[in-house]
Amino acid sequence: TGEVRPSIVLGPGRGSKPSSEGRHRTPAMSSDLDAHYAVARRVAFQVEEQLQELETGRDTSAALQGNISTNLNQLAREITLLEGLLAEETSMARSGVWRRKVRQLAETSAGLREALEKFATRNFKCALAALAAAARESRPPPLFTPTRSPHWQWRPLVPNSCV
């Protein structure tokens, strides 16, 4: 029937391709917008759930982080497909509604990607701080203590949120 049936990406290398043959909008092409939007929403929801697992500490594995990244890339591809299909939309009223939906989806995608980057950055900084703390513990004590600063003391570089 020419209908596109995209699916959520669960691993690298899998995705969906649009099947829009011809230049004129047909009912089947309009359903492509609906189908790709539904897939994009499902992927966004799945990423939100995965990020929640990551941030609560239930699963912080590299595999989960990789799946989140893969799904974010799939979401970006779906948004690009939606934007391409939207460029072919002839109905101005329908086009306006879809532009708003796609813009909201793009904002959601950017927010989800930012959340993953914050988590990864925070974990990287915590790992570096833990390495620095371990290095401090293994080095000899300082040869002298500054006398001009009565408040001087060794402070751990590990932020409280990492310990």
XYZ file of N, CA and C in Angstrom:
489
model
N 0.815 -1.207 0.000
C 0.000 0.000 0.000
C 0.853 1.263 0.000
N 2.160 1.129 0.134
C 3.034 2.307 0.131
C 3.113 2.987 1.480
N 2.483 2.403 2.501
C 2.470 3.039 3.819
C 3.788 2.767 4.540
N 4.295 3.768 5.235
C 5.540 3.631 5.975
C 5.224 3.107 7.366
N 5.948 2.092 7.791
C 5.773 1.543 9.130
C 7.111 1.587 9.851
N 7.511 2.789 10.332
C 8.784 2.895 11.035
C 8.701 2.280 12.417
N 9.864 1.917 12.965
C 9.883 1.339 14.302
C 10.955 2.012 15.141
N 10.862 1.838 16.433
C 11.813 2.432 17.360
C 13.144 1.704 17.236
N 14.211 2.451 17.263
C 15.547 1.873 17.170
C 15.971 1.411 18.550
N 16.361 0.157 18.655
C 16.815 -0.379 19.920
C 18.311 -0.617 19.925
N 18.932 -0.532 18.791
C 20.364 -0.737 18.705
C 20.924 0.017 17.525
N 22.244 0.065 17.392
C 22.844 0.824 16.311
C 22.571 0.197 14.953
N 22.454 1.053 13.947
C 22.358 0.593 12.578
C 20.962 0.293 12.082
N 19.936 0.448 12.907
C 18.577 0.181 12.458
C 17.808 1.477 12.364
N 16.974 1.620 11.363
C 16.198 2.841 11.229
C 15.129 2.683 10.176
N 14.427 3.773 9.914
C 13.370 3.732 8.921
C 13.644 4.775 7.859
N 13.185 4.511 6.674
C 13.345 5.428 5.550
C 11.962 5.869 5.089
N 11.850 7.120 4.661
C 10.549 7.567 4.169
C 10.272 6.964 2.798
N 9.011 6.766 2.486
C 8.669 6.269 1.164
C 7.691 7.229 0.519
N 8.164 8.408 0.177
C 7.294 9.383 -0.473
C 7.676 9.435 -1.941
N 6.846 8.814 -2.763
C 7.087 8.819 -4.196
C 6.199 9.882 -4.813
N 6.772 10.733 -5.614
C 5.999 11.790 -6.250
C 6.090 13.090 -5.472
N 5.622 14.155 -6.101
C 5.756 15.465 -5.491
C 4.453 16.002 -4.915
N 3.330 15.409 -5.230
C 2.052 15.931 -4.764
C 1.613 15.196 -3.507
N 1.047 15.959 -2.577
C 0.594 15.397 -1.308
C -0.602 14.499 -1.563
N -0.517 13.276 -1.078
C -1.619 12.331 -1.181
C -2.033 11.945 0.232
N -3.190 11.327 0.404
C -3.573 10.884 1.746
C -2.540 9.952 2.370
N -1.905 9.123 1.547
C -0.883 8.218 2.086
C 0.301 9.016 2.615
N 0.677 10.106 1.931
C 1.798 10.928 2.379
C 1.429 11.665 3.662
N 0.170 12.072 3.792
C -0.276 12.707 5.031
C -0.184 11.722 6.180
N -0.495 10.463 5.902
C -0.382 9.466 6.964
C 1.079 9.231 7.316
N 2.004 9.519 6.376
C 3.435 9.438 6.694
C 3.770 10.403 7.825
N 3.214 11.606 7.768
C 3.425 12.571 8.853
C 2.954 11.980 10.171
N 1.758 11.431 10.160
C 1.208 10.831 11.376
C 2.077 9.675 11.865
N 2.495 8.810 10.949
C 3.283 7.634 11.327
C 4.641 8.048 11.905
N 5.330 8.955 11.237
C 6.649 9.371 11.726
C 6.541 10.163 13.030
N 5.482 10.934 13.170
C 5.285 11.672 14.418
C 5.047 10.696 15.571
N 4.250 9.666 15.332
C 3.979 8.668 16.371
C 5.267 7.954 16.769
N 6.093 7.612 15.796
C 7.367 6.950 16.091
C 8.257 7.891 16.898
N 8.331 9.137 16.480
C 9.180 10.108 17.178
C 8.720 10.292 18.620
N 7.419 10.356 18.849
C 6.905 10.492 20.217
C 7.252 9.259 21.047
N 7.120 8.060 20.460
C 7.469 6.836 21.192
C 8.950 6.812 21.544
N 9.800 7.220 20.604
C 11.240 7.243 20.861
C 11.545 8.248 21.962
N 10.925 9.430 21.902
C 11.145 10.453 22.927
C 10.714 9.929 24.302
N 9.579 9.257 24.352
C 9.097 8.699 25.621
C 10.070 7.641 26.136
N 10.559 6.788 25.241
C 11.498 5.750 25.642
C 12.785 6.382 26.187
N 13.270 7.435 25.541
C 14.482 8.112 26.008
C 14.234 8.726 27.389
N 13.060 9.319 27.592
C 12.743 9.885 28.906
C 12.796 8.812 29.981
N 12.234 7.642 29.696
C 12.260 6.541 30.668
C 13.690 6.068 30.923
N 14.483 5.949 29.866
C 15.867 5.504 30.007
C 16.684 6.518 30.802
N 16.473 7.798 30.539
C 17.183 8.834 31.295
C 16.799 8.784 32.763
N 15.554 8.500 33.040
C 15.112 8.382 34.426
C 15.829 7.229 35.124
N 15.985 6.100 34.435
C 16.738 4.974 34.994
C 18.178 5.376 35.269
N 18.757 6.110 34.335
C 20.146 6.540 34.459
C 20.318 7.503 35.625
N 19.451 8.495 35.723
C 19.598 9.533 36.743
C 19.249 9.054 38.145
N 18.369 8.059 38.248
C 18.040 7.530 39.577
C 19.052 6.493 40.029
N 19.924 6.066 39.128
C 20.958 5.114 39.481
C 20.543 3.659 39.351
N 19.323 3.395 38.865
C 18.889 2.009 38.696
C 19.756 1.282 37.676
N 20.185 2.016 36.644
C 21.064 1.438 35.625
C 21.931 2.568 35.080
N 23.219 2.485 35.323
C 24.135 3.517 34.832
C 25.147 2.926 33.855
N 24.797 1.807 33.262
C 25.725 1.099 32.388
C 26.015 1.891 31.114
N 27.160 1.603 30.552
C 27.538 2.220 29.285
C 26.589 1.763 28.175
N 26.083 0.542 28.293
C 25.144 0.036 27.289
C 23.865 0.868 27.267
N 23.348 1.199 28.442
C 22.151 2.030 28.503
C 22.435 3.413 27.929
N 23.565 3.984 28.281
C 23.925 5.293 27.751
C 24.055 5.245 26.228
N 24.598 4.146 25.715
C 24.699 3.973 24.265
C 23.338 3.858 23.609
N 22.417 3.114 24.256
C 21.056 3.001 23.719
C 20.345 4.342 23.711
N 20.552 5.121 24.770
C 19.938 6.449 24.825
C 20.467 7.299 23.679
N 21.767 7.272 23.488
C 22.368 8.047 22.406
C 21.848 7.603 21.041
N 21.746 6.288 20.851
C 21.220 5.748 19.591
C 19.785 6.197 19.374
N 18.976 6.129 20.426
C 17.578 6.548 20.305
C 17.460 8.049 20.063
N 18.354 8.839 20.661
C 18.342 10.281 20.387
C 18.688 10.555 18.925
N 19.615 9.788 18.381
C 19.945 9.942 16.963
C 18.769 9.541 16.082
N 18.059 8.469 16.461
C 16.866 8.060 15.726
C 15.805 9.150 15.803
N 15.641 9.751 16.956
C 14.681 10.842 17.125
C 15.035 12.006 16.211
N 16.319 12.339 16.133
C 16.759 13.425 15.252
C 16.457 13.089 13.788
N 16.665 11.814 13.400
C 16.345 11.413 12.021
C 14.846 11.521 11.751
N 14.033 11.108 12.722
C 12.581 11.202 12.552
C 12.146 12.665 12.415
N 12.746 13.535 13.205
C 12.416 14.965 13.114
C 12.798 15.505 11.747
N 13.961 15.094 11.242
C 14.385 15.522 9.908
C 13.417 15.027 8.850
N 12.972 13.767 8.969
C 11.984 13.228 8.041
C 10.683 14.016 8.115
N 10.261 14.319 9.337
C 9.023 15.098 9.509
C 9.148 16.475 8.860
N 10.298 17.110 9.038
C 10.505 18.430 8.431
C 10.467 18.339 6.905
N 11.033 17.261 6.346
C 10.989 17.064 4.899
C 9.569 16.831 4.403
N 8.825 16.000 5.120
C 7.430 15.762 4.742
C 6.594 17.020 4.901
N 6.920 17.794 5.898
C 6.186 19.024 6.158
C 6.412 20.042 5.046
N 7.595 20.036 4.455
C 7.898 20.954 3.356
C 7.010 20.661 2.152
N 6.535 19.423 2.038
C 5.672 19.034 0.925
C 4.187 19.261 1.229
N 3.865 19.583 2.458
C 2.465 19.765 2.878
C 1.874 20.976 2.161
N 0.694 20.798 1.546
C 0.068 21.878 0.781
C -0.965 22.658 1.587
N -1.607 22.037 2.541
C -2.632 22.703 3.337
C -1.969 23.614 4.372
N -2.215 24.913 4.281
C -1.584 25.864 5.191
C -2.037 25.656 6.637
N -3.321 25.367 6.847
C -3.828 25.162 8.206
C -3.174 23.924 8.826
N -3.149 22.849 8.068
C -2.538 21.611 8.552
C -1.035 21.810 8.736
N -0.437 22.557 7.836
C 0.999 22.812 7.903
C 1.369 23.553 9.186
N 0.563 24.516 9.587
C 0.836 25.286 10.803
C 0.789 24.424 12.050
N -0.185 23.544 12.119
C -0.317 22.634 13.258
C 0.893 21.706 13.316
N 1.249 21.168 12.153
C 2.385 20.243 12.116
C 3.702 20.943 12.425
N 3.870 22.173 11.967
C 5.104 22.914 12.278
C 5.258 23.086 13.790
N 4.158 23.387 14.454
C 4.184 23.539 15.913
C 4.542 22.208 16.587
N 3.923 21.117 16.118
C 4.216 19.806 16.694
C 5.686 19.422 16.503
N 6.199 19.649 15.308
C 7.585 19.289 15.012
C 8.546 20.168 15.807
N 8.214 21.453 15.951
C 9.063 22.356 16.738
C 9.107 21.889 18.205
N 7.958 21.520 18.761
C 7.923 21.022 20.140
C 8.727 19.733 20.284
N 8.629 18.879 19.291
C 9.381 17.629 19.302
C 10.885 17.907 19.243
N 11.286 18.874 18.422
C 12.704 19.240 18.324
C 13.211 19.815 19.646
N 12.377 20.613 20.319
C 12.761 21.162 21.622
C 12.885 20.051 22.662
N 11.969 19.113 22.623
C 12.036 17.970 23.533
C 13.314 17.179 23.296
N 13.624 16.957 22.028
C 14.836 16.216 21.669
C 16.087 16.934 22.179
N 16.134 18.238 22.004
C 17.289 19.014 22.474
C 17.405 18.924 23.996
N 16.285 18.985 24.696
C 16.302 18.878 26.157
C 16.774 17.513 26.625
N 16.339 16.464 25.945
C 16.756 15.108 26.305
C 18.251 14.921 26.054
N 18.733 15.439 24.934
C 20.162 15.328 24.622
C 20.987 16.091 25.651
N 20.489 17.257 26.046
C 21.186 18.062 27.061
C 21.229 17.319 28.399
N 20.141 16.653 28.755
C 20.107 15.893 30.012
C 21.131 14.761 29.993
N 21.254 14.072 28.855
C 22.250 13.004 28.748
C 23.662 13.575 28.856
N 23.903 14.700 28.196
C 25.232 15.317 28.255
C 25.568 15.779 29.672
N 24.587 16.331 30.389
C 24.823 16.746 31.776
C 25.179 15.549 32.648
N 24.454 14.461 32.467
C 24.746 13.260 33.247
C 26.155 12.767 32.955
N 26.496 12.686 31.676
C 27.819 12.189 31.292
C 28.917 13.116 31.810
N 28.708 14.419 31.713
C 29.696 15.383 32.190
C 29.858 15.285 33.695
N 28.734 15.194 34.419
C 28.779 15.090 35.875
C 29.528 13.827 36.290
N 29.241 12.710 35.644
C 29.929 11.461 35.974
C 31.412 11.533 35.648
N 31.762 12.192 34.544
C 33.167 12.333 34.166
C 33.897 13.179 35.202
N 33.275 14.289 35.615
C 33.899 15.156 36.623
C 34.050 14.420 37.951
N 33.063 13.628 38.327
C 33.140 12.855 39.575
C 34.261 11.826 39.500
N 34.404 11.190 38.340
C 35.478 10.206 38.184
C 36.842 10.878 38.276
N 36.976 12.048 37.650
C 38.239 12.787 37.748
C 38.524 13.209 39.180
N 37.493 13.665 39.876
C 37.668 14.091 41.263
C 38.067 12.904 42.136
N 37.486 11.749 41.891
C 37.841 10.560 42.661
C 39.292 10.170 42.400
N 39.742 10.288 41.166
C 41.139 10.003 40.841
C 42.076 10.993 41.541
N 41.677 12.264 41.539
C 42.492 13.286 42.200
C 42.563 13.022 43.701
N 41.451 12.641 44.312
C 41.438 12.343 45.746
C 42.333 11.145 46.047
N 42.271 10.131 45.207
C 43.121 8.958 45.408
C 44.597 9.330 45.262
N 44.884 10.198 44.327
C 46.272 10.633 44.125
C 46.755 11.449 45.326
N 45.873 12.297 45.875
C 46.246 13.106 47.048
C 46.553 12.221 48.252
N 45.756 11.173 48.415
C 45.964 10.286 49.557
C 47.282 9.526 49.466
N 47.748 9.299 48.262
C 48.974 8.517 48.110
C 50.235 9.382 48.079
N 50.082 10.710 48.006
C 51.286 11.544 47.975
C 51.724 11.906 49.396
N 53.008 12.269 49.572
C 53.495 12.628 50.913
C 52.890 13.953 51.381
N 52.849 14.195 52.680
C 52.292 15.455 53.192
C 53.157 16.626 52.728
N 52.597 17.827 52.709
C 53.378 18.987 52.258
C 54.549 19.247 53.199
N 55.629 19.834 52.659
C 56.825 20.107 53.446
C 56.617 21.263 54.422
N 55.721 22.167 54.114
C 55.477 23.294 55.013
C 54.008 23.680 54.954
N 53.574 24.361 55.978
C 52.212 24.882 56.022
C 52.298 26.394 55.982
N 51.560 27.041 55.111
C 51.625 28.499 55.040
C 51.270 29.122 56.392
N 52.048 30.134 56.811
C 51.818 30.762 58.107
C 50.951 32.003 57.993
N 50.840 32.614 56.842
C 50.068 33.849 56.687
C 48.569 33.586 56.623
N 48.151 32.409 56.305
C 46.730 32.112 56.162
C 46.301 31.139 57.253
N 45.711 31.656 58.344
C 45.312 30.775 59.436
C 44.174 29.828 59.041
N 43.473 30.140 57.948
C 42.335 29.320 57.540
C 42.716 28.311 56.470
N 43.982 28.222 56.173
C 44.410 27.325 55.117
C 44.252 25.877 55.552
N 43.737 25.056 54.650
C 43.637 23.627 54.921
C 43.492 22.892 53.591
N 43.786 21.610 53.621
C 43.572 20.793 52.426
C 42.074 20.600 52.265
N 41.591 20.848 51.069
C 40.168 20.626 50.792
C 40.058 19.579 49.704
N 39.200 18.620 49.896
C 39.058 17.605 48.850
C 38.450 18.211 47.598
N 38.926 17.753 46.446
C 38.383 18.236 45.192
C 37.084 17.529 44.817
N 36.751 16.484 45.570
C 35.546 15.722 45.262
C 34.331 16.499 45.731
N 33.458 16.901 44.809
C 32.234 17.584 45.248
C 31.349 16.651 46.064
N 30.543 17.229 46.934
C 29.677 16.430 47.802
C 28.705 15.555 46.991
N 28.318 16.025 45.802
C 27.357 15.248 45.008
C 27.954 13.970 44.439
N 29.285 13.857 44.463
C 29.937 12.672 43.893
C 30.209 11.609 44.937
N 30.235 11.968 46.198
C 30.631 11.021 47.227
C 29.471 10.207 47.709
